[in-house]
mmCIF file of C-alpha atoms in Angstrom:
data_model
loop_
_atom_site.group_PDB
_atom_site.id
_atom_site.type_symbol
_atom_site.label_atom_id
_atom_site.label_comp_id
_atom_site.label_asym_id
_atom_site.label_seq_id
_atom_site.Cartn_x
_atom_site.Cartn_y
_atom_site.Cartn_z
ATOM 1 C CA UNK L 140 -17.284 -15.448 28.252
ATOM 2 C CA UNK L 141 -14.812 -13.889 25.984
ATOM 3 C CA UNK L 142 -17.020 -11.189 25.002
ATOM 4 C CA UNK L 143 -18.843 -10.596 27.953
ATOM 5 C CA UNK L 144 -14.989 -9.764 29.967
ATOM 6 C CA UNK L 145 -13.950 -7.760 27.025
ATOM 7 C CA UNK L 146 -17.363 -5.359 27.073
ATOM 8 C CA UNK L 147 -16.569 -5.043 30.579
ATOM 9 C CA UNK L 148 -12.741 -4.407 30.893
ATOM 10 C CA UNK L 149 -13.429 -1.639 27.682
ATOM 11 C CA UNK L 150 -16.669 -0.099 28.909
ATOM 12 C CA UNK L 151 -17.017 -0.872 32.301
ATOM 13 C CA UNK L 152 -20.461 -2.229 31.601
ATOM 14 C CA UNK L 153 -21.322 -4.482 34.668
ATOM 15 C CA UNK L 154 -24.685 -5.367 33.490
ATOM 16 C CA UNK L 155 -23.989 -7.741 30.924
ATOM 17 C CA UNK L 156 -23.951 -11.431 31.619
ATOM 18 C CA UNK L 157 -22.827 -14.332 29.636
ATOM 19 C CA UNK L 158 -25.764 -16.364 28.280
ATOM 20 C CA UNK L 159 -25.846 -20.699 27.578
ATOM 21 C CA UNK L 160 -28.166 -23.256 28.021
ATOM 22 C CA UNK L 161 -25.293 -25.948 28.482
ATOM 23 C CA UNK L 162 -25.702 -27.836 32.307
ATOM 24 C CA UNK L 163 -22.316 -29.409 32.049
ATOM 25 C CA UNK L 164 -19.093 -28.167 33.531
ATOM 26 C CA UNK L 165 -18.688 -24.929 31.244
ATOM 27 C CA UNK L 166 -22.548 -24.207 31.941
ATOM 28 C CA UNK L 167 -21.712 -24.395 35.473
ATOM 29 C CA UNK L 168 -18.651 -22.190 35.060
ATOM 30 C CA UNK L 169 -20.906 -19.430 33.129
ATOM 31 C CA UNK L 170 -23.208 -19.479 36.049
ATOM 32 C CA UNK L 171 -20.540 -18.884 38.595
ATOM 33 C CA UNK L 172 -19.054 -16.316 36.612
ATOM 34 C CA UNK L 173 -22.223 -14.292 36.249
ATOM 35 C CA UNK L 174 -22.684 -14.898 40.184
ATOM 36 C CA UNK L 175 -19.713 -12.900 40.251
ATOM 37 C CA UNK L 176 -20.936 -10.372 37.672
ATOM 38 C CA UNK L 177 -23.722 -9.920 40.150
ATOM 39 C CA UNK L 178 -21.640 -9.473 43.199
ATOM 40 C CA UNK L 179 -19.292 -6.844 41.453
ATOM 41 C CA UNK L 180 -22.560 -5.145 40.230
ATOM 42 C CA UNK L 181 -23.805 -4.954 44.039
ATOM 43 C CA UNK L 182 -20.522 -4.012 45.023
ATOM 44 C CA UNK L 183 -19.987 -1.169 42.610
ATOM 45 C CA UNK L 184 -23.543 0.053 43.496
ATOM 46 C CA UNK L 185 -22.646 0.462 46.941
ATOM 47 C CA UNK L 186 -19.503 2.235 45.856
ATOM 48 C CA UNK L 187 -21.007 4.828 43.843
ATOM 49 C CA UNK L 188 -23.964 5.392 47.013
ATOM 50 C CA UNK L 189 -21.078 5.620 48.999
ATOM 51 C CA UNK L 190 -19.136 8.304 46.495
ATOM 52 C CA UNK L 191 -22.756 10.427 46.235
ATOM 53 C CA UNK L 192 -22.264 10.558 49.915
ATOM 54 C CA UNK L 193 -19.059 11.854 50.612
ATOM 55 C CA UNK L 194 -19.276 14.223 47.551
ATOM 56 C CA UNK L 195 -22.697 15.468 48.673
ATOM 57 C CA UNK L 196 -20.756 15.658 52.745
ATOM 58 C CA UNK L 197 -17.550 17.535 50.909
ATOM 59 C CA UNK L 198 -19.941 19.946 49.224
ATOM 60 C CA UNK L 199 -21.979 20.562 52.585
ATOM 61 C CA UNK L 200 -18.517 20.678 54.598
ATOM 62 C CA UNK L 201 -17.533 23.598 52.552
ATOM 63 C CA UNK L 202 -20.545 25.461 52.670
ATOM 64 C CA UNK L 203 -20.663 24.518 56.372
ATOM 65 C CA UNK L 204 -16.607 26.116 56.326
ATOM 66 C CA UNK L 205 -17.937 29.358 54.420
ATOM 67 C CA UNK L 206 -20.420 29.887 57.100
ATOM 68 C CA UNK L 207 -18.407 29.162 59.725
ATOM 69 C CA UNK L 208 -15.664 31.488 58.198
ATOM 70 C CA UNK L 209 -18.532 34.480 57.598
ATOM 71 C CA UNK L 210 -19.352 33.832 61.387
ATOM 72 C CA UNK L 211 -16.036 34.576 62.589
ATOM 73 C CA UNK L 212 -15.903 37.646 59.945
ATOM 74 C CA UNK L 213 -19.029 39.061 61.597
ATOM 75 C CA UNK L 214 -17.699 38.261 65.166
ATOM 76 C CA UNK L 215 -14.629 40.192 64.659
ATOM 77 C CA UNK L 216 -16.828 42.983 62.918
ATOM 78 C CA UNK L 217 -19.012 42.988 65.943
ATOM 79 C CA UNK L 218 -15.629 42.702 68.067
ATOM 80 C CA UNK L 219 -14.246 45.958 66.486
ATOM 81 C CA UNK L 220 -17.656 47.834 66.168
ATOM 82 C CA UNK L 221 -17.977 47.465 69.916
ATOM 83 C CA UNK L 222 -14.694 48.181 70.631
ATOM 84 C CA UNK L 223 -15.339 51.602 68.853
ATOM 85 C CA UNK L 224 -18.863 51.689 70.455
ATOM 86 C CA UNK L 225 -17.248 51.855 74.006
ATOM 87 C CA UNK L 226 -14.601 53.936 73.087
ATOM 88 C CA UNK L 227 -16.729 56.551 70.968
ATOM 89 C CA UNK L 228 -19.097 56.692 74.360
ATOM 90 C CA UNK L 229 -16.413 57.155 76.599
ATOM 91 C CA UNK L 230 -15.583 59.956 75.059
ATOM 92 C CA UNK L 231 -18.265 61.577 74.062
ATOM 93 C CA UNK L 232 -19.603 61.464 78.093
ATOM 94 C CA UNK L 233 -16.784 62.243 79.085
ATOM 95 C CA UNK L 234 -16.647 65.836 77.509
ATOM 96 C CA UNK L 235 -19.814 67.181 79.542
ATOM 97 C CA UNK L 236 -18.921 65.188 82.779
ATOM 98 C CA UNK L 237 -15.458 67.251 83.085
ATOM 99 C CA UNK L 238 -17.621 70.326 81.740
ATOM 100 C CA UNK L 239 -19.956 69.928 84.715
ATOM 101 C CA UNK L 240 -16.930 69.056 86.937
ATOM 102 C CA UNK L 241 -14.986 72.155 85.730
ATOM 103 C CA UNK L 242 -17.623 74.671 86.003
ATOM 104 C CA UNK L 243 -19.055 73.132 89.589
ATOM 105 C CA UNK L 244 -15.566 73.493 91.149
ATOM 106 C CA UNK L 245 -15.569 77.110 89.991
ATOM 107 C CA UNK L 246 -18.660 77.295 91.948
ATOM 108 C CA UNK L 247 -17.381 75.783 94.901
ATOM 109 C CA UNK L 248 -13.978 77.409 94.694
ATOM 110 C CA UNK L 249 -16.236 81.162 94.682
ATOM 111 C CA UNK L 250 -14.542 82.025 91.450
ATOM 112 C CA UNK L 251 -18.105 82.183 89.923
ATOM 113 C CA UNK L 252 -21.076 82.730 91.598
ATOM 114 C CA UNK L 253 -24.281 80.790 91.899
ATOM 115 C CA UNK L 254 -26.483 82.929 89.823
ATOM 116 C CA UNK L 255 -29.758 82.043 87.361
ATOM 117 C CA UNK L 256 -26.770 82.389 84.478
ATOM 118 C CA UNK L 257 -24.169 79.806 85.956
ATOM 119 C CA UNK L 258 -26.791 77.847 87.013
ATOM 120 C CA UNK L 259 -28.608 77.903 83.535
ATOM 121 C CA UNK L 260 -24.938 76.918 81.703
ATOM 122 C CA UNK L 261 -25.221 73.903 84.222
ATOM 123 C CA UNK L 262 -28.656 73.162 83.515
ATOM 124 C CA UNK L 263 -27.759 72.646 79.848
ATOM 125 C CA UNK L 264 -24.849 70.843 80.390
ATOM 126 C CA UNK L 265 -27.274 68.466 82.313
ATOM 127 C CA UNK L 266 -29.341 68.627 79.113
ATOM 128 C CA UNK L 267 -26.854 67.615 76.769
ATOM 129 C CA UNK L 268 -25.393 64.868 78.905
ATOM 130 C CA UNK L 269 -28.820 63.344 79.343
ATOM 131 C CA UNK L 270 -29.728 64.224 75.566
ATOM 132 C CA UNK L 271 -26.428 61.534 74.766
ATOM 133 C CA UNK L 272 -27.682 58.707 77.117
ATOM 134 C CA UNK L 273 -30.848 58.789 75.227
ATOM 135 C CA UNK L 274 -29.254 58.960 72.302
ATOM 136 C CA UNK L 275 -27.145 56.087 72.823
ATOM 137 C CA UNK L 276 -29.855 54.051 74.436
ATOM 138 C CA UNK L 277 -31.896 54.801 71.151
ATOM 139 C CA UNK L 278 -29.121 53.023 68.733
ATOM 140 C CA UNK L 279 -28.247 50.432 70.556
ATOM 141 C CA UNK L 280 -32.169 49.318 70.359
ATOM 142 C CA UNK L 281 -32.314 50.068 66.828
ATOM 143 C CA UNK L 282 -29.243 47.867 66.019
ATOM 144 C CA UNK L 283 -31.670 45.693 68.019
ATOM 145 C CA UNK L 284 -34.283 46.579 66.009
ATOM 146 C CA UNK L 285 -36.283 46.932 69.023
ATOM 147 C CA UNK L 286 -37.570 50.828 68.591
ATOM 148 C CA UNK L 287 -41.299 50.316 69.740
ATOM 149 C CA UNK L 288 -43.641 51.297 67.516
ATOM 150 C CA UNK L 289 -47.096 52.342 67.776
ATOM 151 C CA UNK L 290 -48.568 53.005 64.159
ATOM 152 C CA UNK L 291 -51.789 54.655 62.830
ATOM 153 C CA UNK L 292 -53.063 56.306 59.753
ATOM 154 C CA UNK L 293 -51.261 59.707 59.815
ATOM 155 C CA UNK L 294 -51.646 62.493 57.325
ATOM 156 C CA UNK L 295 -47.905 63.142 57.053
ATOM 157 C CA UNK L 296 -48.248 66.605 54.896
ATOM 158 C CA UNK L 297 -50.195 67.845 58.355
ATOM 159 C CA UNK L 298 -47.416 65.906 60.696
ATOM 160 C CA UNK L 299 -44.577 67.995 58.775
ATOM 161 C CA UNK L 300 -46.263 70.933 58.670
ATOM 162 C CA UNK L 301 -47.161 70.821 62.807
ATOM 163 C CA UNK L 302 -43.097 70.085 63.052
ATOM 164 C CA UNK L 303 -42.340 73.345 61.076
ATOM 165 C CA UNK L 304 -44.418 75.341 62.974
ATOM 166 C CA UNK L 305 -42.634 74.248 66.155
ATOM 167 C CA UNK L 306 -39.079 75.226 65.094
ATOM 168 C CA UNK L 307 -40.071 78.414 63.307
ATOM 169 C CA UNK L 308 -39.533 80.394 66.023
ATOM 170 C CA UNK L 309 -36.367 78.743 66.857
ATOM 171 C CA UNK L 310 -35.189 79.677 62.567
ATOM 172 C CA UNK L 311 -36.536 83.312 63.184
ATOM 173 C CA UNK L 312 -34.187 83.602 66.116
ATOM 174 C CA UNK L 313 -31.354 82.066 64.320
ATOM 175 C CA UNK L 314 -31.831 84.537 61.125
ATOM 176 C CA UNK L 315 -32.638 81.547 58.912
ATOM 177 C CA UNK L 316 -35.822 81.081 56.823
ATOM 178 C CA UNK L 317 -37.997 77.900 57.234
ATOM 179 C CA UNK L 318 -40.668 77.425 54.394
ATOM 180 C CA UNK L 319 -42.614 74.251 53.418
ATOM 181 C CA UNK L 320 -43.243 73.237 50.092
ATOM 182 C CA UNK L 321 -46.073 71.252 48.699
ATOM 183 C CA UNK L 322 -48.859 70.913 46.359
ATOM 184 C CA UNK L 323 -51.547 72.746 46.715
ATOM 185 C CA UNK L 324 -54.446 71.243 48.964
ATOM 186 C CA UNK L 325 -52.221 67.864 49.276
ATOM 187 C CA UNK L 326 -53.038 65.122 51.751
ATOM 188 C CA UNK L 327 -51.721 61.745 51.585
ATOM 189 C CA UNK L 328 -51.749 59.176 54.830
ATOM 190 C CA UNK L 329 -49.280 56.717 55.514
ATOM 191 C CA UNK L 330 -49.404 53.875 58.387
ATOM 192 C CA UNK L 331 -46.843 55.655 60.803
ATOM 193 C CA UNK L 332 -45.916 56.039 64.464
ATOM 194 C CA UNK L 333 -46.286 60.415 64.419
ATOM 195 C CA UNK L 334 -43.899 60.537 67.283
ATOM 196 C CA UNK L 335 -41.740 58.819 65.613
ATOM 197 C CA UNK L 336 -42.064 60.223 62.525
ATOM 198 C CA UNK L 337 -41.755 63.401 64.478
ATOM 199 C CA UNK L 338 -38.205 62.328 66.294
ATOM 200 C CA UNK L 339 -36.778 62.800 62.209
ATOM 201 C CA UNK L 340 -38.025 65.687 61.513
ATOM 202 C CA UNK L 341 -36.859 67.356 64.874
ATOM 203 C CA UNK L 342 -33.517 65.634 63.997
ATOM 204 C CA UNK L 343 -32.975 66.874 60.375
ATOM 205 C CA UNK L 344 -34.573 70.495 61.517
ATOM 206 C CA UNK L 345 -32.157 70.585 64.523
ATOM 207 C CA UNK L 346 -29.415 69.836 61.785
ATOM 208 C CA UNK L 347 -30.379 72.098 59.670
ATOM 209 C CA UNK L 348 -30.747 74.854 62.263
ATOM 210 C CA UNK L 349 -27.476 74.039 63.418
ATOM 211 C CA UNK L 350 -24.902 73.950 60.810
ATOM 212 C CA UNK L 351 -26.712 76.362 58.321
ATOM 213 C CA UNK L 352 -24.971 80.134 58.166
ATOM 214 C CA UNK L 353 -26.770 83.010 59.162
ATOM 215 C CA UNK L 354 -29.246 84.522 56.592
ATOM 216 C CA UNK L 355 -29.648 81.112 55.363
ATOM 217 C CA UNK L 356 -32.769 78.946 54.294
ATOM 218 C CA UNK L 357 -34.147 75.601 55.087
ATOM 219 C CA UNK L 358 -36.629 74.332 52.588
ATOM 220 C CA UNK L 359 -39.263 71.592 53.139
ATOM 221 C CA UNK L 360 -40.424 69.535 50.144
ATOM 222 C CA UNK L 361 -43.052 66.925 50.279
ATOM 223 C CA UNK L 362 -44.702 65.104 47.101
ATOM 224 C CA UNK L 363 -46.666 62.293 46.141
ATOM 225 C CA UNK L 364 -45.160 59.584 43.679
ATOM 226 C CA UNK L 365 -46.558 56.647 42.077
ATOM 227 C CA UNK L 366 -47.615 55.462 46.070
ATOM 228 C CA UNK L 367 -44.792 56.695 48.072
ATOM 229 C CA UNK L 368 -44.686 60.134 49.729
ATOM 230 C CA UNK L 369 -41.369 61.908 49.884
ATOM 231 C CA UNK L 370 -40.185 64.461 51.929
ATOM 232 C CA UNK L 371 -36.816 66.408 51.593
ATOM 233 C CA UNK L 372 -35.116 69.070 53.844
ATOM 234 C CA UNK L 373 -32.654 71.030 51.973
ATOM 235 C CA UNK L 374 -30.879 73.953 53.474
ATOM 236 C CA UNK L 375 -28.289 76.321 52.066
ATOM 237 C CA UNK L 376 -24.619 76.698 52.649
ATOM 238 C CA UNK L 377 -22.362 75.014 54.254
ATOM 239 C CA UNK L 378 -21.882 71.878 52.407
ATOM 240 C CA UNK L 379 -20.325 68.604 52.487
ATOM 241 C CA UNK L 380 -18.037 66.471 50.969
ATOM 242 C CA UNK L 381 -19.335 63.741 48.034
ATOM 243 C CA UNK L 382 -17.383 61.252 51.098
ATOM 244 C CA UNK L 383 -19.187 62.517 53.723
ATOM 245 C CA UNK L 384 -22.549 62.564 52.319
ATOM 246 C CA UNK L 385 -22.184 58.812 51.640
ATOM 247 C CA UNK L 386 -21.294 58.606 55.929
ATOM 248 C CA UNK L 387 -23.505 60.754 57.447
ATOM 249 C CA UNK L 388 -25.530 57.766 58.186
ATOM 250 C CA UNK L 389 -23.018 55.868 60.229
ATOM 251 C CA UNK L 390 -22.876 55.975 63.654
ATOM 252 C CA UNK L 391 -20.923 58.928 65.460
ATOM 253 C CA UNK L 392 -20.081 60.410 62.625
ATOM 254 C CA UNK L 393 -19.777 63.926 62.098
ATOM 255 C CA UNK L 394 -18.350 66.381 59.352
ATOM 256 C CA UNK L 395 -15.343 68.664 60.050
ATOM 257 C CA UNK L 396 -15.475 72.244 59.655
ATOM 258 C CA UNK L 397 -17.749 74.639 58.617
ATOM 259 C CA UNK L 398 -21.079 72.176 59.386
ATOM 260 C CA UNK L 399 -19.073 70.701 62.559
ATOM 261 C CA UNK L 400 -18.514 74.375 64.250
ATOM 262 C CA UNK L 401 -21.532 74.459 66.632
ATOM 263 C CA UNK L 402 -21.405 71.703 69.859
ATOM 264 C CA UNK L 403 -23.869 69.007 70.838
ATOM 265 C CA UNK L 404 -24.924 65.781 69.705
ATOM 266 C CA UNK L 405 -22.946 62.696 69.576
ATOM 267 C CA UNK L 406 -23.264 62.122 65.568
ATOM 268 C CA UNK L 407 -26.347 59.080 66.577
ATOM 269 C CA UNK L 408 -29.311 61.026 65.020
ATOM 270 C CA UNK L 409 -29.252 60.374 61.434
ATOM 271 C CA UNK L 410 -28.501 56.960 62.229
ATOM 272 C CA UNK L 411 -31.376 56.565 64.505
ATOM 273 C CA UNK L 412 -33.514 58.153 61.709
ATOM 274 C CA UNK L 413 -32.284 55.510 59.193
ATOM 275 C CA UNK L 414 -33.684 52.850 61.239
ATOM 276 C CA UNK L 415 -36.927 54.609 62.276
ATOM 277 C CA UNK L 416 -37.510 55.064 58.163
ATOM 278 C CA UNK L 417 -36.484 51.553 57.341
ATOM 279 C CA UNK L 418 -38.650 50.223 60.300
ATOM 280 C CA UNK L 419 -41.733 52.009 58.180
ATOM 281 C CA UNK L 420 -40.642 50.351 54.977
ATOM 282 C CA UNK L 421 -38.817 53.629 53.531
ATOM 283 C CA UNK L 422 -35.475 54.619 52.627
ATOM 284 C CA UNK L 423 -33.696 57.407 53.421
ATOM 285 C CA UNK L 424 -30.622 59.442 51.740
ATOM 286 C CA UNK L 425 -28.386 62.506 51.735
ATOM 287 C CA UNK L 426 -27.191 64.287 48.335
ATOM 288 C CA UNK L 427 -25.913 67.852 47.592
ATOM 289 C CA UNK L 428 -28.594 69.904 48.297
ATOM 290 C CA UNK L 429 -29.876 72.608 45.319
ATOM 291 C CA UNK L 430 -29.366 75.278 47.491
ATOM 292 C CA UNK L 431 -25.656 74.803 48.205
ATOM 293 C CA UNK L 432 -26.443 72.795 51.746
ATOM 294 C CA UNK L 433 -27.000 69.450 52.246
ATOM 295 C CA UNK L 434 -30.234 67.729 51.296
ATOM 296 C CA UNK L 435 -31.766 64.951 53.501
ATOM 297 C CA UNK L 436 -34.765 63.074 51.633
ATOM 298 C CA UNK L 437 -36.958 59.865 52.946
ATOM 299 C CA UNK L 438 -40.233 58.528 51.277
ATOM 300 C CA UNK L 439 -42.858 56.132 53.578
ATOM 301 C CA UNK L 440 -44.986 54.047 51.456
ATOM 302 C CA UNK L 441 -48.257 55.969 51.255
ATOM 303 C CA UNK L 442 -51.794 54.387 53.225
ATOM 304 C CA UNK L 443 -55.004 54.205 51.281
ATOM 305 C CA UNK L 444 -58.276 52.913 53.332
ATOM 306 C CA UNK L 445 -60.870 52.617 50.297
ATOM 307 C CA UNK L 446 -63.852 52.156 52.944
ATOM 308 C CA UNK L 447 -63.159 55.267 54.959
ATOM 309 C CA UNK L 448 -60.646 57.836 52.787
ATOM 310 C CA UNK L 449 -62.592 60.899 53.805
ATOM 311 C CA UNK L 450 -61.865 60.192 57.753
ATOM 312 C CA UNK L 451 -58.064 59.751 56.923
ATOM 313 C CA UNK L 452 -57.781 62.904 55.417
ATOM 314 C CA UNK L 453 -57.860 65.892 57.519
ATOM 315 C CA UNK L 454 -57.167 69.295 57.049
ATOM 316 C CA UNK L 455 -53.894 70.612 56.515
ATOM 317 C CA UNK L 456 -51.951 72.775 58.990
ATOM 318 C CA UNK L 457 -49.887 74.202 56.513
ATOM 319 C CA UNK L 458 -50.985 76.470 53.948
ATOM 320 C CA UNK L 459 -50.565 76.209 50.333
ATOM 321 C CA UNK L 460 -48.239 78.980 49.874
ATOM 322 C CA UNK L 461 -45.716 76.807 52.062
ATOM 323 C CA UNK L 462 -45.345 78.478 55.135
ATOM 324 C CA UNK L 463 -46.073 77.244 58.442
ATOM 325 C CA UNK L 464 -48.698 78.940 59.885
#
């Protein structure tokens, strides 16, 4: 008995009992003390099931308090990113609403008269206003992600190529050069929506036409790499900012100065683009552009059909020499 209390008051071992073959009083009293060995060993069992249980609860109640706490981070994110939502789209509508109002009281008042010009200036306004609605209504389902999507096998060197043609008259006005590069006789499909696919390019052309100066050039690169297809506009002067490069993305944003001089838009396209590229399992990103501009560059994963490769490659609308025909 001696033994058996000391191994378990130094060592806490509750698994030893005390072992006689007497049947007389001290036999008795080595039962009933291993009785009580057995009780303690029960006991201590349930104590330990019971401290796996509320270590295992502390351990879930903290990551339960860390997700509670990241909830409430991303409410008051979504708190303050709405707050700026609402007050960036008050604003921006409310620049062509007192347009229209200011330039329809002149009408009324007689100060101007109704001709094909005033009416034309009102016409745009109309244009631009409804251009920002759409715009709006476009990022608020793509922080939905809830664009729609209707995707095909497109042959994207012929689906930039048709978009370059379109604004080239539009560059020719402006005094700017529009030219699109490529390998020669290249043709790679990718599994696309081509309207969409088209609503980037008309964005990043529109931008380009925009903000680059007079005399300037707009180049379009597309190559093939290792499965994904890349396409790059790059323009000439202005530039902008290492900072604003890394922004341009974000929503309303748009750069000050030289690239910010011309009107229109409400800074939503490049972000719409981000989620149109992203939606087709690309990337997209803006860096200094080579030819002192900014250069906007996004690569779709490129579609091979094995079984029917010569029906997914058409002919190209663009020469090789890289201008739009």
């Amino acid at each position: 008995l001696d033994e058996v209390a000391t191994e378990i008051t130094q060592n806490h071992n509750y698994s030893i009992r005390a072992i006689t073959n007497n049947q007389d009083e001290l036999g008795k009293l080595v039962h009933a003390f291993n009785n009580m060995l057995d009780e303690i060993e029960r006991d201590k069992e349930q104590m330990d099931e019971i401290a796996d249980s509320l270590s295992a609860a502390k351990v879930n109640l903290i990551l339960k308090n860390d997700e509670l706490m990241q909830a409430l981070e991303d409410a008051n994110i979504a708190r303050t990113e709405l707050a700026q939502f609402t007050s960036m789209v008050s604003h921006e509508l409310r620049t062509p609403i007192a347009v229209l109002s200011c330039e329809i009281e002149l009408l009324v008042d007689g100060v101007r008269e109704a001709n094909e010009e005033n009416l034309t200036s009102l016409l745009e306004e109309v244009e631009h206003f409804n251009g920002l609605i759409n715009d709006m209504f476009e990022i608020v389902l793509s922080d939905a992600r809830n664009l729609t999507y209707k995707k095909e096998p497109v042959d994207i060197v012929r689906l930039i190529g048709r978009s370059a043609e379109l604004f080239l008259w539009k560059f020719n006005n402006s005094k700017l050069k529009l030219s699109v590069i490529k390998e020669p006789s290249l043709s790679v499909n990718v599994n696309a929506d081509p309207k969409r696919i088209r609503q980037v390019m008309d964005n990043l052309l529109k931008n380009s036409l925009k903000y680059t100066n007079p005399e300037g050039e707009t180049q379009i690169i597309v190559t093939h790499e290792e499965g994904w297809v890349w396409v790059s506009v790059q323009d000439t002067p202005p530039g902008v900012s290492e900072l604003a490069l890394t922004k341009l993305f974000d929503r309303f944003f748009r750069v000050e100065k030289s690239r910010n001089r011309a009107t229109g838009g409400a800074g939503l396209g490049l972000a719409i683009c981000k989620t149109i590229i992203e939606d087709h399992g690309g990337k997209i990103v803006a860096t200094a552009s080579p030819l002192g501009g900014v250069c906007i560059s996004f690569c779709l994963p490129a579609y091979i059909d094995a079984e029917n490769e010569d029906e997914l490659t058409p002919s190209l609308s663009v020469n090789d020499s890289g201008e739009g025909e």
